[in-house]
Amino acid sequence: MADTHSHAALAAIVDIAADAIIALDDNFRIVRFNKGAEQIFGWTEPEMLGQLIDRLLPTAVRAVHREHERTFAEGGTESRRMAERREIAGLRRNGEQFPAEASIARVTMEGTRTFMVMLRDVSERRKNEERQKLLATAGWVLAASLDVESTMATIAELPVPLLGNWSLLELLTPEGYSRRAAATHMDPRRHDETSGLVSRVSEALNPNLPPTSARRVAYETEAQRITDVASWLSANFHEKSARGRAESLGASAILVVPLRAGGRAIGALHLVRTGEGASHSVDEAQVADQFAGLAALALENARLYQESRRAVRERDDMLAIVSHDLRNPVNAIVMLTGAVLSREAGDERPLMEREDVEAIRGAARQADGLIQDLQDVSRIASSRLRVERQPVAMSELVKESADIFEPVMEDAVLRFVRHIDDHLPLLHADSQRVQQVLSNLLGNAVRFTPHGGEIVLTAKRRGDHVRISVRDSGPGVPAADVPRLFERHWQAPRLLRAGSGLGLFIAKGIVEAHGGEIGVDSEPGNGSEFWFTLPL
């Protein structure tokens, strides 16, 4: 009676055990397959009775396992851990392999030999270990570089394949625009497809298109799990080519993780899983959030470092300009005032000729103009440039600027043509700042147009804005130099070098502060047309 009770109790324990407990006969065929085994492997006990244990092992290791079985059966050891030499793997009904820990024991009862196998699925434990390893690795890897591009690539690469088959890092600009900054795939052969998703150009907000999930999630505090792949694709890949690449990469489950630094949203990381039934667990979402915190901190550190380096370069550039461009007016003032101071006592000539006074005044104005330019550059760089908007009669303002330059054109022997609409609408603008832009464009045109050439000033209404342009018959701008014309301190090396190189940068800042655009159309040998627009 006691034995019957013991057997019943043992059977109950076997049934409720979470681990797989499998009994094998002398030929290593299954004679008992508990509930734990059914849940781990996906097979039912009736389906597995009489089957070889090989069916639960990956094909590649079955032959080796049979040899181990034979050695154990013939040896003198009664029990042994099956993973003493190497990690073993199980095979689920759906073909998925998983890491396992297993032990085997030999039992002889009433002359019958039975082998008892106890197996534990450790896949979740291994995943947790890998997740913690990811966070530990991310801490020092992301801190190792202060290069923004390198940091972005690392952020996309580290969580793959643990948290996704491929990933996409999307960053937000301070204006709320977004750009796909980095992407990676677990399969190196798909590198070109994945890198094709990266866009170095910020995508402007378009009211006719759905906002990207990164823009929405970036303002959340936790990762968002997305299963509606079609909506995710339409929101994040408006261009046909990028959408095609994303579709070819596949997506079944997407985890979009917000990146926040200094209390502001800076972007989001898309972690994409492929394959039927793919998903992200709650634990994975939590790990992704922790990783995103490290990633955002690394990006912010890299950004601040680059800004500090840029500030140092700008300071050095400013010092170089001050030391170089202020030298001429200062030298003129020193020379002219020195002449006065060197006069001998009793010299009855006028203390200073009118021309000398005018020269000193001109030199002082030149120095003051450079200082004003440097102040404007500083304001633009820190987004502190102010425009005092008032109703402005644009026709009169443009004509006034043209009248100021009329004698300059005559002195330079240039033909000055005006096409100014007499009925331009009133604009809310800063008249002094707009004149500053016009003066810069007209001054540049005079400087680069040879004697006998032509300069054409045009001001017309076009739709919802006014377009003002200055076209010259000078040498034009090489195509390679056009993208850099509006950069600070830059001058085309093949053109006449003059001034500080700040004028076009300041003009761009003023126009953009009004909500307009500025640009140039040029063909080497056929002159240039610099233009800007101001919205109505």
XYZ file of C-alpha atoms in Angstrom:
536
model
C 0.000 0.000 0.000
C 2.844 2.334 0.883
C 4.565 1.594 -2.456
C 1.358 2.356 -4.332
C 1.034 5.656 -2.488
C 4.682 6.503 -3.218
C 4.295 5.731 -6.915
C 1.147 7.862 -7.101
C 2.891 10.764 -5.365
C 5.895 10.462 -7.673
C 3.639 10.400 -10.732
C 1.876 13.526 -9.526
C 5.159 15.338 -9.035
C 6.280 14.345 -12.513
C 3.025 15.618 -13.977
C 3.132 19.059 -12.341
C 6.866 19.653 -12.849
C 7.639 22.671 -15.069
C 10.747 20.920 -16.369
C 10.553 18.229 -19.009
C 10.770 14.762 -17.451
C 11.107 12.016 -20.041
C 11.440 8.277 -19.409
C 13.238 6.135 -22.013
C 13.366 2.385 -22.419
C 16.531 0.387 -23.016
C 16.426 1.368 -26.708
C 16.112 5.050 -25.841
C 12.498 5.204 -26.966
C 10.132 7.431 -25.019
C 7.805 5.696 -22.550
C 6.857 8.749 -20.447
C 6.468 12.369 -21.508
C 5.186 14.715 -18.789
C 3.177 17.950 -19.052
C 6.334 20.031 -18.722
C 7.808 18.257 -21.734
C 4.619 18.865 -23.701
C 4.780 22.606 -22.997
C 8.492 22.905 -23.737
C 8.603 20.851 -26.948
C 5.069 21.331 -28.283
C 4.374 17.590 -28.719
C 1.763 15.659 -26.755
C 2.591 12.509 -24.834
C 0.568 10.211 -27.161
C 2.462 11.644 -30.142
C 5.845 10.996 -28.542
C 5.355 7.543 -26.966
C 7.558 5.028 -28.773
C 9.574 7.750 -30.526
C 13.347 7.972 -30.283
C 14.687 10.782 -28.118
C 16.469 11.969 -31.304
C 13.255 13.608 -32.393
C 13.734 16.256 -29.699
C 17.291 17.120 -30.807
C 18.632 19.211 -33.701
C 19.589 17.046 -36.690
C 23.232 18.119 -36.579
C 23.836 16.649 -33.109
C 21.803 13.440 -33.263
C 24.673 11.152 -34.294
C 26.945 12.500 -31.550
C 24.138 12.206 -29.000
C 23.552 8.529 -29.886
C 27.216 7.819 -29.152
C 26.925 9.565 -25.792
C 23.805 7.516 -25.021
C 25.623 4.252 -25.801
C 28.645 5.267 -23.700
C 26.444 6.224 -20.764
C 24.359 3.016 -21.013
C 27.472 0.837 -20.927
C 29.357 2.868 -18.315
C 29.343 2.582 -14.587
C 28.017 6.068 -13.832
C 24.398 6.081 -12.649
C 23.680 9.707 -13.540
C 25.293 12.565 -15.411
C 24.588 16.100 -16.469
C 24.250 16.100 -20.233
C 25.776 19.599 -20.591
C 29.023 18.939 -18.743
C 31.138 19.427 -21.852
C 29.025 21.761 -23.948
C 25.643 23.466 -24.018
C 22.937 21.274 -25.450
C 20.022 22.365 -27.588
C 16.457 21.132 -27.825
C 14.194 21.151 -30.865
C 10.594 22.251 -30.596
C 7.787 20.975 -32.760
C 7.822 24.209 -34.805
C 11.507 23.704 -35.671
C 12.828 26.278 -33.216
C 16.023 25.367 -31.387
C 16.508 26.471 -27.795
C 19.282 26.221 -25.177
C 18.712 23.672 -22.429
C 20.187 22.114 -19.345
C 19.646 18.372 -18.958
C 20.585 15.446 -16.741
C 20.199 11.721 -17.345
C 19.987 8.912 -14.826
C 19.914 5.118 -15.199
C 17.378 3.261 -13.086
C 16.838 -0.526 -12.903
C 13.547 -1.722 -11.488
C 12.541 -5.401 -11.410
C 15.238 -6.167 -13.955
C 14.124 -3.517 -16.392
C 16.475 -0.692 -17.204
C 14.992 2.781 -17.635
C 16.678 6.074 -18.422
C 15.238 9.207 -16.886
C 15.948 12.536 -18.573
C 15.223 15.854 -16.896
C 15.489 18.878 -19.181
C 15.072 22.574 -18.412
C 14.417 25.252 -21.037
C 16.912 28.060 -20.222
C 16.166 30.221 -23.250
C 14.479 32.955 -21.201
C 17.325 32.974 -18.704
C 19.861 33.235 -21.510
C 17.872 36.066 -23.060
C 17.895 37.933 -19.764
C 21.641 37.417 -19.511
C 22.097 38.708 -23.059
C 19.884 41.726 -22.343
C 21.928 42.637 -19.290
C 25.086 42.110 -21.313
C 23.675 44.473 -23.964
C 23.144 47.207 -21.390
C 26.565 46.668 -19.844
C 28.237 46.714 -23.248
C 26.261 49.748 -24.403
C 27.445 51.716 -21.373
C 31.112 51.638 -22.294
C 30.842 51.278 -26.082
C 28.643 54.365 -26.476
C 30.844 56.332 -24.100
C 33.949 55.445 -26.114
C 33.183 57.813 -29.003
C 32.264 61.487 -29.186
C 31.687 61.418 -32.934
C 27.995 61.880 -33.758
C 28.010 59.756 -36.932
C 29.835 56.897 -35.222
C 27.516 57.073 -32.211
C 24.418 56.938 -34.415
C 25.702 53.846 -36.223
C 26.537 52.137 -32.920
C 23.062 52.847 -31.520
C 21.492 51.141 -34.531
C 23.868 48.160 -34.409
C 24.066 47.175 -30.717
C 20.472 45.911 -30.163
C 20.513 43.752 -33.307
C 19.743 40.817 -33.357
C 18.777 40.619 -29.666
C 15.861 43.055 -29.886
C 15.196 42.998 -33.609
C 16.261 41.554 -36.954
C 16.937 45.071 -38.179
C 16.791 48.569 -36.773
C 16.316 52.164 -37.844
C 17.373 55.268 -35.905
C 15.303 58.382 -36.600
C 16.321 61.751 -35.143
C 14.340 64.956 -34.718
C 15.664 68.431 -35.414
C 14.868 71.298 -33.006
C 12.266 72.446 -35.561
C 10.462 69.104 -35.339
C 11.685 67.718 -38.669
C 12.958 64.166 -38.809
C 15.612 62.231 -40.668
C 16.481 58.565 -40.795
C 19.995 58.768 -39.417
C 21.234 55.136 -39.249
C 20.056 51.599 -39.966
C 21.467 48.080 -39.738
C 20.472 44.462 -40.413
C 21.531 41.242 -38.718
C 22.342 39.763 -42.139
C 25.462 41.466 -43.594
C 24.247 40.521 -47.082
C 21.332 42.931 -46.647
C 23.556 45.872 -45.736
C 22.869 47.798 -48.961
C 19.101 47.419 -48.639
C 19.141 48.609 -45.043
C 21.572 51.491 -45.561
C 19.296 52.666 -48.381
C 16.758 53.654 -45.721
C 19.091 56.284 -44.274
C 18.294 59.850 -45.304
C 20.733 62.652 -44.535
C 18.107 65.237 -45.527
C 15.561 66.231 -42.906
C 12.011 65.525 -43.937
C 9.890 68.616 -43.472
C 6.539 68.398 -41.753
C 3.844 67.811 -44.375
C 0.196 68.223 -43.313
C -0.882 65.897 -46.116
C 1.208 63.000 -44.786
C 0.834 61.095 -41.516
C 3.422 61.987 -38.864
C 6.167 59.419 -38.489
C 5.867 57.106 -35.529
C 9.217 58.483 -34.345
C 7.739 61.977 -34.058
C 4.869 60.638 -31.984
C 6.781 58.162 -29.846
C 9.679 60.563 -29.217
C 7.391 62.477 -26.881
C 6.368 59.331 -24.952
C 8.125 57.978 -21.892
C 8.036 54.276 -22.792
C 8.555 52.085 -25.825
C 5.524 51.461 -28.030
C 4.820 48.023 -29.506
C 3.407 48.231 -33.035
C 1.782 45.350 -34.914
C 0.017 47.385 -37.618
C 2.850 47.112 -40.119
C 0.958 48.784 -42.980
C 0.336 51.961 -40.958
C 3.937 51.975 -39.747
C 5.221 51.745 -43.321
C 2.960 54.507 -44.632
C 3.876 56.825 -41.744
C 7.647 56.354 -41.921
C 8.471 55.797 -45.590
C 6.804 58.369 -47.831
C 9.324 57.995 -50.665
C 8.572 55.103 -52.987
C 12.164 53.797 -53.051
C 12.545 53.774 -49.251
C 9.167 52.132 -48.779
C 10.118 49.394 -51.247
C 13.339 48.703 -49.356
C 11.523 48.581 -46.015
C 8.924 46.169 -47.391
C 11.635 43.908 -48.809
C 13.338 43.749 -45.399
C 10.093 42.521 -43.832
C 8.378 43.489 -40.603
C 6.023 41.588 -38.334
C 6.472 43.422 -35.043
C 7.999 46.840 -34.387
C 9.180 48.265 -31.100
C 9.578 52.052 -31.318
C 11.611 53.411 -28.428
C 11.732 57.134 -27.557
C 15.095 58.876 -27.196
C 15.009 61.802 -24.786
C 17.867 63.934 -23.516
C 17.812 66.950 -21.257
C 14.034 66.753 -20.984
C 13.490 67.016 -24.733
C 12.631 64.543 -27.459
C 15.524 63.894 -29.845
C 14.241 60.896 -31.801
C 13.251 57.257 -31.688
C 14.755 53.851 -32.393
C 12.744 51.348 -34.456
C 13.512 47.712 -33.601
C 11.927 45.464 -36.214
C 11.277 41.734 -36.002
C 10.462 39.613 -39.030
C 8.886 36.198 -39.399
C 5.451 34.864 -38.631
C 4.380 35.253 -35.020
C 7.263 37.585 -34.120
C 6.664 39.904 -31.175
C 8.382 41.859 -28.408
C 7.886 40.954 -24.773
C 7.323 43.400 -21.920
C 10.803 42.584 -20.614
C 12.319 43.405 -24.003
C 10.482 46.725 -24.094
C 11.893 47.597 -20.667
C 15.433 46.706 -21.739
C 14.959 48.749 -24.921
C 13.906 51.742 -22.816
C 17.032 51.422 -20.688
C 19.181 51.125 -23.801
C 17.495 54.201 -25.288
C 18.411 56.177 -22.167
C 22.082 55.302 -22.651
C 21.849 56.010 -26.384
C 20.242 59.432 -25.909
C 22.878 60.398 -23.347
C 25.663 59.338 -25.712
C 24.145 61.301 -28.592
C 23.728 64.392 -26.433
C 27.336 64.145 -25.220
C 28.595 63.765 -28.784
C 26.459 66.720 -29.913
C 27.691 68.949 -27.099
C 31.281 67.939 -27.784
C 30.954 68.802 -31.463
C 29.255 72.088 -30.598
C 32.113 72.968 -28.255
C 34.648 72.175 -30.963
C 32.659 74.224 -33.453
C 32.532 77.098 -30.967
C 36.315 76.953 -30.622
C 36.723 76.979 -34.411
C 34.302 79.901 -34.707
C 36.208 81.783 -32.042
C 39.470 81.163 -33.880
C 37.850 82.227 -37.175
C 36.547 85.376 -35.549
C 39.944 86.214 -34.099
C 41.534 85.640 -37.494
C 39.018 87.947 -39.153
C 39.383 90.636 -36.529
C 43.157 90.493 -36.710
C 43.197 90.520 -40.519
C 40.247 92.638 -41.621
C 40.515 95.256 -38.888
C 44.175 95.790 -39.665
C 43.588 97.944 -42.747
C 41.144 100.494 -41.223
C 43.088 100.598 -37.967
C 46.355 101.152 -39.817
C 44.726 103.965 -41.790
C 43.546 105.651 -38.605
C 46.960 105.215 -36.948
C 48.788 106.572 -39.971
C 46.569 109.642 -40.411
C 46.436 110.536 -36.740
C 50.173 109.909 -36.489
C 50.752 112.485 -39.167
C 48.900 115.033 -37.045
C 50.822 114.146 -33.909
C 54.154 114.406 -35.719
C 53.600 118.013 -36.767
C 56.266 120.356 -35.551
C 55.449 123.199 -33.208
C 54.588 126.398 -35.007
C 53.332 124.677 -38.161
C 50.524 126.959 -39.316
C 48.936 124.570 -41.812
C 45.414 123.279 -40.995
C 45.528 120.609 -38.349
C 43.972 118.078 -40.765
C 42.732 118.249 -44.324
C 39.053 117.443 -44.962
C 40.077 114.438 -47.083
C 42.067 113.044 -44.154
C 39.101 113.416 -41.803
C 36.859 111.664 -44.311
C 39.423 108.866 -44.660
C 39.544 108.381 -40.876
C 35.760 108.394 -40.718
C 35.570 105.848 -43.535
C 38.098 103.600 -41.813
C 36.152 103.866 -38.554
C 32.912 102.972 -40.375
C 34.611 100.018 -42.011
C 35.780 98.752 -38.618
C 32.337 99.353 -37.108
C 30.687 97.500 -40.000
C 32.892 94.481 -39.407
C 32.068 94.523 -35.698
C 28.351 94.696 -36.534
C 28.763 91.735 -38.887
C 30.467 89.712 -36.180
C 27.648 90.530 -33.763
C 25.050 89.471 -36.345
C 26.888 86.198 -36.930
C 26.884 85.506 -33.211
C 23.136 86.216 -32.997
C 22.347 84.010 -35.981
C 24.470 81.143 -34.671
C 22.639 81.253 -31.339
C 19.199 81.809 -32.962
C 18.962 85.242 -31.319
C 18.767 87.412 -34.441
C 15.818 89.763 -33.976
C 13.778 91.286 -36.779
C 11.537 94.224 -35.934
C 8.534 93.641 -38.193
C 6.514 96.603 -39.392
C 4.416 97.226 -42.528
C 6.893 97.913 -45.326
C 6.151 99.256 -48.812
C 8.436 96.893 -50.693
C 8.402 98.826 -53.979
C 9.701 101.942 -52.263
C 12.258 100.031 -50.182
C 13.784 98.294 -53.219
C 13.855 101.540 -55.205
C 15.565 103.319 -52.309
C 18.275 100.643 -52.156
C 18.737 100.908 -55.919
C 19.092 104.705 -55.732
C 21.830 104.364 -53.109
C 23.831 102.101 -55.468
C 23.297 104.187 -58.610
C 26.480 106.288 -58.159
C 28.429 103.148 -57.228
C 27.368 101.591 -60.543
C 28.458 104.702 -62.436
C 31.874 104.731 -60.778
C 32.340 101.043 -61.657
C 31.225 101.709 -65.263
C 28.343 99.224 -65.013
C 24.922 99.271 -66.669
C 22.268 99.130 -63.940
C 18.858 97.821 -65.006
C 15.801 97.831 -62.737
C 12.646 95.735 -63.058
C 10.744 96.729 -59.935
C 6.997 96.181 -59.711
C 5.403 99.482 -58.642
C 2.561 97.682 -56.901
C 4.285 95.220 -54.622
C 2.151 94.446 -51.559
C 2.920 95.646 -48.065
C 4.991 93.185 -46.094
C 5.511 92.837 -42.357
C 9.285 92.975 -42.326
C 12.307 94.678 -40.832
C 13.105 97.332 -43.451
C 16.683 97.907 -42.261
C 17.441 94.192 -42.306
C 15.939 93.744 -45.791
C 18.020 96.679 -47.033
C 21.058 95.011 -45.455
C 20.415 91.910 -47.569
C 19.901 93.951 -50.724
C 23.058 95.977 -50.080
C 25.066 92.787 -49.659
C 23.802 91.274 -52.922
C 24.244 94.493 -54.880
C 27.691 95.091 -53.358
C 28.816 91.590 -54.295
C 27.490 92.057 -57.831
C 29.506 95.273 -58.227
C 32.631 93.610 -56.825
C 32.528 90.635 -59.199
C 31.271 92.278 -62.397
C 33.970 93.643 -64.728
C 33.795 97.207 -66.092
C 31.249 97.530 -68.869
C 29.157 94.706 -67.468
C 25.499 94.689 -66.480
C 23.607 94.263 -63.199
C 19.841 93.679 -63.178
C 17.713 94.221 -60.063
C 14.269 92.558 -60.180
C 11.438 92.651 -57.633
C 8.203 90.842 -58.465
C 5.324 89.176 -56.649
C 5.128 85.432 -57.130
C 2.159 83.717 -55.549
C 2.303 84.080 -51.786
C 5.686 85.817 -51.662
C 7.809 88.606 -53.119
C 10.935 87.552 -55.023
C 13.888 89.926 -55.264
C 16.920 89.049 -57.382
C 20.244 90.563 -58.425
C 21.713 89.225 -61.670
C 25.219 90.125 -62.836
C 27.339 89.436 -65.902
C 30.396 88.384 -63.882
C 32.379 85.138 -64.018
C 29.677 83.055 -62.341
C 30.105 80.526 -59.551
C 31.425 76.976 -60.165
C 28.825 74.323 -59.362
C 31.112 72.791 -56.715
C 31.214 76.096 -54.807
C 27.475 76.846 -54.841
C 26.520 74.674 -51.804
C 29.050 76.510 -49.622
C 28.373 80.108 -50.689
C 26.159 80.838 -47.684
C 28.495 79.301 -45.108
C 30.226 81.473 -42.560
C 33.689 82.820 -43.504
C 33.706 80.922 -46.813
C 34.811 82.487 -50.075
C 35.089 80.841 -53.470
C 38.840 80.400 -53.999
C 38.606 81.005 -57.728
C 36.850 84.354 -57.278
C 38.211 87.693 -56.177
C 38.839 87.480 -52.442
C 37.490 90.465 -50.541
C 35.685 91.117 -47.276
C 35.229 88.800 -44.332
C 33.100 86.143 -45.989
C 30.243 86.907 -43.585
C 27.863 88.814 -45.858
C 25.983 85.937 -47.484
C 25.818 84.019 -44.208
C 24.215 87.036 -42.540
C 21.881 87.587 -45.499
C 20.731 83.983 -45.233
C 20.088 84.381 -41.500
C 18.048 87.561 -42.041
C 15.932 86.076 -44.841
C 15.243 82.879 -42.906
C 14.325 84.925 -39.821
C 11.585 86.451 -42.004
C 10.424 82.974 -43.061
C 11.835 83.337 -46.573
C 14.415 81.559 -48.717
C 17.655 82.633 -50.351
C 19.631 81.025 -53.152
C 21.705 81.439 -56.282
C 21.435 80.341 -59.898
C 24.773 80.480 -61.647
C 26.609 79.159 -64.664
C 30.370 79.699 -64.933
C 31.080 82.279 -67.614
C 27.481 83.529 -67.758
C 27.111 85.394 -64.488
C 25.054 84.710 -61.393
C 21.602 85.507 -60.093
C 21.278 85.778 -56.315
C 17.682 85.849 -55.123
C 15.629 85.820 -51.959
C 11.944 85.621 -51.124
C 9.822 87.173 -48.390
C 6.394 85.733 -47.573
C 3.320 87.945 -47.775
